Each structure stands twice: as structure tokens, then as C-alpha cells.
PDB file of C-alpha atoms in Angstrom:
ATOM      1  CA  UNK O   1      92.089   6.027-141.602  1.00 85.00           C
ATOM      2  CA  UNK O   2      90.305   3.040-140.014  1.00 92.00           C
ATOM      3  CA  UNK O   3      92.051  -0.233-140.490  1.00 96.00           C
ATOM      4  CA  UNK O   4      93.056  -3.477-139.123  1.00 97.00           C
ATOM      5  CA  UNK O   5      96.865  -4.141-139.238  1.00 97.00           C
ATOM      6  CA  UNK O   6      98.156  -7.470-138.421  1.00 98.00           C
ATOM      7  CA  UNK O   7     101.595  -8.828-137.697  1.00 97.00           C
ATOM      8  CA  UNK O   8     103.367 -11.720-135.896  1.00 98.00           C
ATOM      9  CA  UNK O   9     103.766 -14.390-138.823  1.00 98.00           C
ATOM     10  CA  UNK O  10     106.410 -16.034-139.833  1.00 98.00           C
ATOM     11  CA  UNK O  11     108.246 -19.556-140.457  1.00 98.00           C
ATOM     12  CA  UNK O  12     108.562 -21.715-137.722  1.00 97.00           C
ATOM     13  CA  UNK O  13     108.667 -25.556-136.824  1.00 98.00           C
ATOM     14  CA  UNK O  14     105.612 -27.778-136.676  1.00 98.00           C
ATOM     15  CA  UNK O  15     104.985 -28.044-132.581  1.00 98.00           C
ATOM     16  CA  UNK O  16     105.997 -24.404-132.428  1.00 98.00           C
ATOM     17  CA  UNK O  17     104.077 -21.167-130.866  1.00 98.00           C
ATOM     18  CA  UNK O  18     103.137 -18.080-132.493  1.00 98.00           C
ATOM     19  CA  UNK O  19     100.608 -14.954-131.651  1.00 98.00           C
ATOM     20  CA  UNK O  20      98.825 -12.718-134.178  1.00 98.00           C
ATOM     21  CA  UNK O  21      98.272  -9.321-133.621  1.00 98.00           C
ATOM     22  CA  UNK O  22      95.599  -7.364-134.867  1.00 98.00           C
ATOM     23  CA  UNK O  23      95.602  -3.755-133.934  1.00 98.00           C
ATOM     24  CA  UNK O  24      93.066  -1.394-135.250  1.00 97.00           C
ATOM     25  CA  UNK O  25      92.562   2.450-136.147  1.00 96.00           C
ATOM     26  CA  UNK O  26      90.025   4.700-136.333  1.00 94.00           C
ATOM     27  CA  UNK O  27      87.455   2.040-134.804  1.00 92.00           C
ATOM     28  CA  UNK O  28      87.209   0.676-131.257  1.00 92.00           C
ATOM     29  CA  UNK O  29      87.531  -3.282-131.539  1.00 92.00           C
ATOM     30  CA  UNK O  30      85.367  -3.771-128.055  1.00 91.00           C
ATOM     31  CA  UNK O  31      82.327  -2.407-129.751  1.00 92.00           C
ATOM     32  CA  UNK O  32      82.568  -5.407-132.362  1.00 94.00           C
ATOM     33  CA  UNK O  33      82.716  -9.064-133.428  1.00 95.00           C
ATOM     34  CA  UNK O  34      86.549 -10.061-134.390  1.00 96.00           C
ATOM     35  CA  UNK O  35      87.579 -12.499-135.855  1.00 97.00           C
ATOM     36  CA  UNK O  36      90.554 -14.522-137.561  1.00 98.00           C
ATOM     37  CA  UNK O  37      89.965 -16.388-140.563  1.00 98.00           C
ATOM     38  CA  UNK O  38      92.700 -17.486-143.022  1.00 98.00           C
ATOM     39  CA  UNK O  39      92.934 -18.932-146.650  1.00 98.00           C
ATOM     40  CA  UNK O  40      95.391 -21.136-148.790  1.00 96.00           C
ATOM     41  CA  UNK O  41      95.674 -20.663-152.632  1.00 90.00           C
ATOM     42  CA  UNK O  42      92.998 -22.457-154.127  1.00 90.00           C
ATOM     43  CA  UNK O  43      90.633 -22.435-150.919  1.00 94.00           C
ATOM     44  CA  UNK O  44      88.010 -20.882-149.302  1.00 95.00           C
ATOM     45  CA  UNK O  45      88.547 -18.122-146.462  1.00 96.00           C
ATOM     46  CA  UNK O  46      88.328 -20.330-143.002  1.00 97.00           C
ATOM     47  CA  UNK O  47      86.574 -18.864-139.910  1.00 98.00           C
ATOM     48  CA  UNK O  48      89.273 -19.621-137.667  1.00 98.00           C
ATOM     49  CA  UNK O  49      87.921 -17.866-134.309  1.00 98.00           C
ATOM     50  CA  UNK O  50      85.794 -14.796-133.473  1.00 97.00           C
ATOM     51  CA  UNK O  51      85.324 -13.531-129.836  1.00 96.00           C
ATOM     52  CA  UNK O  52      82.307 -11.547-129.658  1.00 91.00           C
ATOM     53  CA  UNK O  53      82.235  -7.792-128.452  1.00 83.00           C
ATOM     54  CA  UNK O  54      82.057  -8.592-125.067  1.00 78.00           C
ATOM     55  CA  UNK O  55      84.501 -10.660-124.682  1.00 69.00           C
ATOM     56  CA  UNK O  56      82.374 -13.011-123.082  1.00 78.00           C
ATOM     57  CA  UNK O  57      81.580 -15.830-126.516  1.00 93.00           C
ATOM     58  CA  UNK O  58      84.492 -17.450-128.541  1.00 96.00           C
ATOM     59  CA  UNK O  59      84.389 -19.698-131.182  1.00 97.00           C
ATOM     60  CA  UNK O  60      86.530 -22.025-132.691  1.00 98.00           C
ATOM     61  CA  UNK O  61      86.835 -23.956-135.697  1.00 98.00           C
ATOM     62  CA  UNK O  62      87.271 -27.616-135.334  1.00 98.00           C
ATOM     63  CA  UNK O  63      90.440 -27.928-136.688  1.00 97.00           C
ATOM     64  CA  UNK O  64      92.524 -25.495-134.367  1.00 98.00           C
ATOM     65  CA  UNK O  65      90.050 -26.400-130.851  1.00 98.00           C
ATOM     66  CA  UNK O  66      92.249 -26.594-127.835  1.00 98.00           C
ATOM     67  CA  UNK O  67      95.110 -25.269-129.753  1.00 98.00           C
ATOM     68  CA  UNK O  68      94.212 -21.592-130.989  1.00 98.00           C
ATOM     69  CA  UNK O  69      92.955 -19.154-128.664  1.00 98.00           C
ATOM     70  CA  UNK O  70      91.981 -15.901-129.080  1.00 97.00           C
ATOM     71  CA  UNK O  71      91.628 -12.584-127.191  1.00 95.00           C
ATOM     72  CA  UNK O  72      90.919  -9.067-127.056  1.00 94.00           C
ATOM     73  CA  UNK O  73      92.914  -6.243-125.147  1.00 94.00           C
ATOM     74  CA  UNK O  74      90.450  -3.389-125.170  1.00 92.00           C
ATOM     75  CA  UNK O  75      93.022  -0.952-123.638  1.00 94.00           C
ATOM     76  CA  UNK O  76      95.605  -1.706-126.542  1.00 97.00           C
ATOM     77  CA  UNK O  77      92.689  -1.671-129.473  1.00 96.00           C
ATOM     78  CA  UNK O  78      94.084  -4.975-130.090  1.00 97.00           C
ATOM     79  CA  UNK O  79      92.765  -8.818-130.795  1.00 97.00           C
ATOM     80  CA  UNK O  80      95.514 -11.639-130.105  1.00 98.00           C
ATOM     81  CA  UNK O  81      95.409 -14.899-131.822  1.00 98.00           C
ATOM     82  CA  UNK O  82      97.468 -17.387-129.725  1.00 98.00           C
ATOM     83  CA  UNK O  83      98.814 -20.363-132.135  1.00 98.00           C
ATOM     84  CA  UNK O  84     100.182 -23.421-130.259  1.00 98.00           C
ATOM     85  CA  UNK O  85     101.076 -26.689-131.477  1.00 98.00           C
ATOM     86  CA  UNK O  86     101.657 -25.506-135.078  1.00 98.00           C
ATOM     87  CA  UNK O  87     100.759 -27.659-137.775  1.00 98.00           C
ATOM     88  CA  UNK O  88     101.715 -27.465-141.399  1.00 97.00           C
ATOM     89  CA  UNK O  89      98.101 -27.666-142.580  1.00 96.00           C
ATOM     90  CA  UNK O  90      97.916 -24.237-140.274  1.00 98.00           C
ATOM     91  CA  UNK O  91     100.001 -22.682-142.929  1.00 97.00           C
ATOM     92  CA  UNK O  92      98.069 -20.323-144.487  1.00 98.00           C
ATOM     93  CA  UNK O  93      97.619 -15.921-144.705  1.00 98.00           C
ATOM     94  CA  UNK O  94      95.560 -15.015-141.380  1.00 98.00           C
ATOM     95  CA  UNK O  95      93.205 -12.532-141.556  1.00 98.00           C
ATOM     96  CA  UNK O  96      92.140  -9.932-138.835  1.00 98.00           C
ATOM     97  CA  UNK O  97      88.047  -9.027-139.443  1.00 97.00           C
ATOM     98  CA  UNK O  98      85.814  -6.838-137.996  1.00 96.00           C
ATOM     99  CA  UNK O  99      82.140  -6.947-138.012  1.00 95.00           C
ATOM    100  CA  UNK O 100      79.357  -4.833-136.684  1.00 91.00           C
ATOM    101  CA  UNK O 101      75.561  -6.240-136.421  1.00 84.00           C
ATOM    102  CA  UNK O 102      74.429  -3.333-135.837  1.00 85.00           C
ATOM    103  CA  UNK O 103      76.170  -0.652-138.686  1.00 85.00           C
ATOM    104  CA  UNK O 104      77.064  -3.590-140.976  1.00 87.00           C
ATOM    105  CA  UNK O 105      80.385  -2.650-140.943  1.00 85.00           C
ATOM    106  CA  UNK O 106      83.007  -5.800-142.107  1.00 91.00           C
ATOM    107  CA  UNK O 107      86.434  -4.976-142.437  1.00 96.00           C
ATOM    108  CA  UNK O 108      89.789  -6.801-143.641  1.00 97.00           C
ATOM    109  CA  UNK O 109      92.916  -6.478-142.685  1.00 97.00           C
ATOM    110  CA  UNK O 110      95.817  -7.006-145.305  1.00 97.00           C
ATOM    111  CA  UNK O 111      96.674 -10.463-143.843  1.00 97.00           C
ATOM    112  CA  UNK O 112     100.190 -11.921-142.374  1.00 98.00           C
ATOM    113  CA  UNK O 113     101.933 -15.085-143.660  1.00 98.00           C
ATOM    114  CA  UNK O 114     102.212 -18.332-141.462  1.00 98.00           C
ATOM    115  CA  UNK O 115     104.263 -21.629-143.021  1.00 98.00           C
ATOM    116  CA  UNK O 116     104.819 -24.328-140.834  1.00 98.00           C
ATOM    117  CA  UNK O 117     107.150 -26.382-141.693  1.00 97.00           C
ATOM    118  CA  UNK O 118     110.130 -28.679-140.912  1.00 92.00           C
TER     119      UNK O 118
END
């Protein structure tokens, strides 16, 4: 079966730490474009950060810059999304996706819960 599972959400305290992980099956995550993107009720799905297949390009979205980082460990088929300095607008489901120029492949993960809050 090729999926993306991801885990490490949960409730925790605004100023607080967290990493995502997104491990995958059935597909090799260095051969493509990851990302994290998550979404509120009521709100578009956010681009959050993508690394590219290299490893070598990350993005960020303006709102988590210099707090969010993300990363790819090839040998674990896994993508990492390091959350510091939680806020409650980070609250939200975070998604793990997967993207291929080349096949057009895009694929979801089922998502993992994140409240911040005091």
C-alpha cells in the first residue's frame, strides 16, 4: 500500500515544542517534493513548508519562518516537521504531502491534530 502516515500531535502549551512525523510506504520520499500543509475548519489548506527532493530547497510560509523547520531522513523514509514556539493560531490538522513533477503523483496523508493552548 503506498501511504503517508503521520503522528506526533497533540495538546500542548503556547511556547511549547513539537515534531511531526511523516513516514511513508510503498514510495521513496527522497525521490519527491514533501511538504506540510495544515487547515482549520472553515479555511483553506496552508502550505506550511516543503523541502524539495534533494534536500537542498525549503520553504516556509510566513507565518511559521524561523520557527518551523523541516527535514527529511532518507534512511528512515521519513520527513520531520520541527514546531517551536507554538502558537495557538498554529492549531490546526497537519498534513504530510507528496508530490512528483515528473509522474504527477500528489498524495495525502490522513492528518494529525495540533491545539495550542493555555
Amino acid at each position: 500500500q503506498v501511504q503517508l502516515v503521520e503522528s506526533g500531535g497533540g495538546l500542548l502549551q503556547p511556547g511549547g515544542s513539537l515534531r511531526l512525523s511523516c513516514t511513508a510506504s510503498g514510495l521513496t520520499v527522497s525521490r519527491y517534493h514533501m511538504s506540510w500543509y495544515r487547515q482549520t475548519p472553515g479555511k483553506e489548506r496552508e502550505l506550511v513548508a516543503s523541502i524539495t527532493s534533494t534536500g537542498g530547497s525549503t520553504n516556509y510560509a510566513d507565518s511559521v519562518k524561523g520557527r518551523f523547520t523541516i527535514s527529511r531522513d532518507n534512511a528512515k523514509n521519513t520527513v520531520y516537521l520541527q514546531m517551536n514556539s507554538l502558537k495557538p493560531e498554529d492549531t490546526a490538522v497537519y498534513y504530510c504531502n507528496a508530490h512528483s513533477s515528473v509522474s504527477g503523483l500528489g498524495l495525502w496523508g490522513q492528518g494529525t491534530q495540533v491545539t495550542v493552548s493555555s
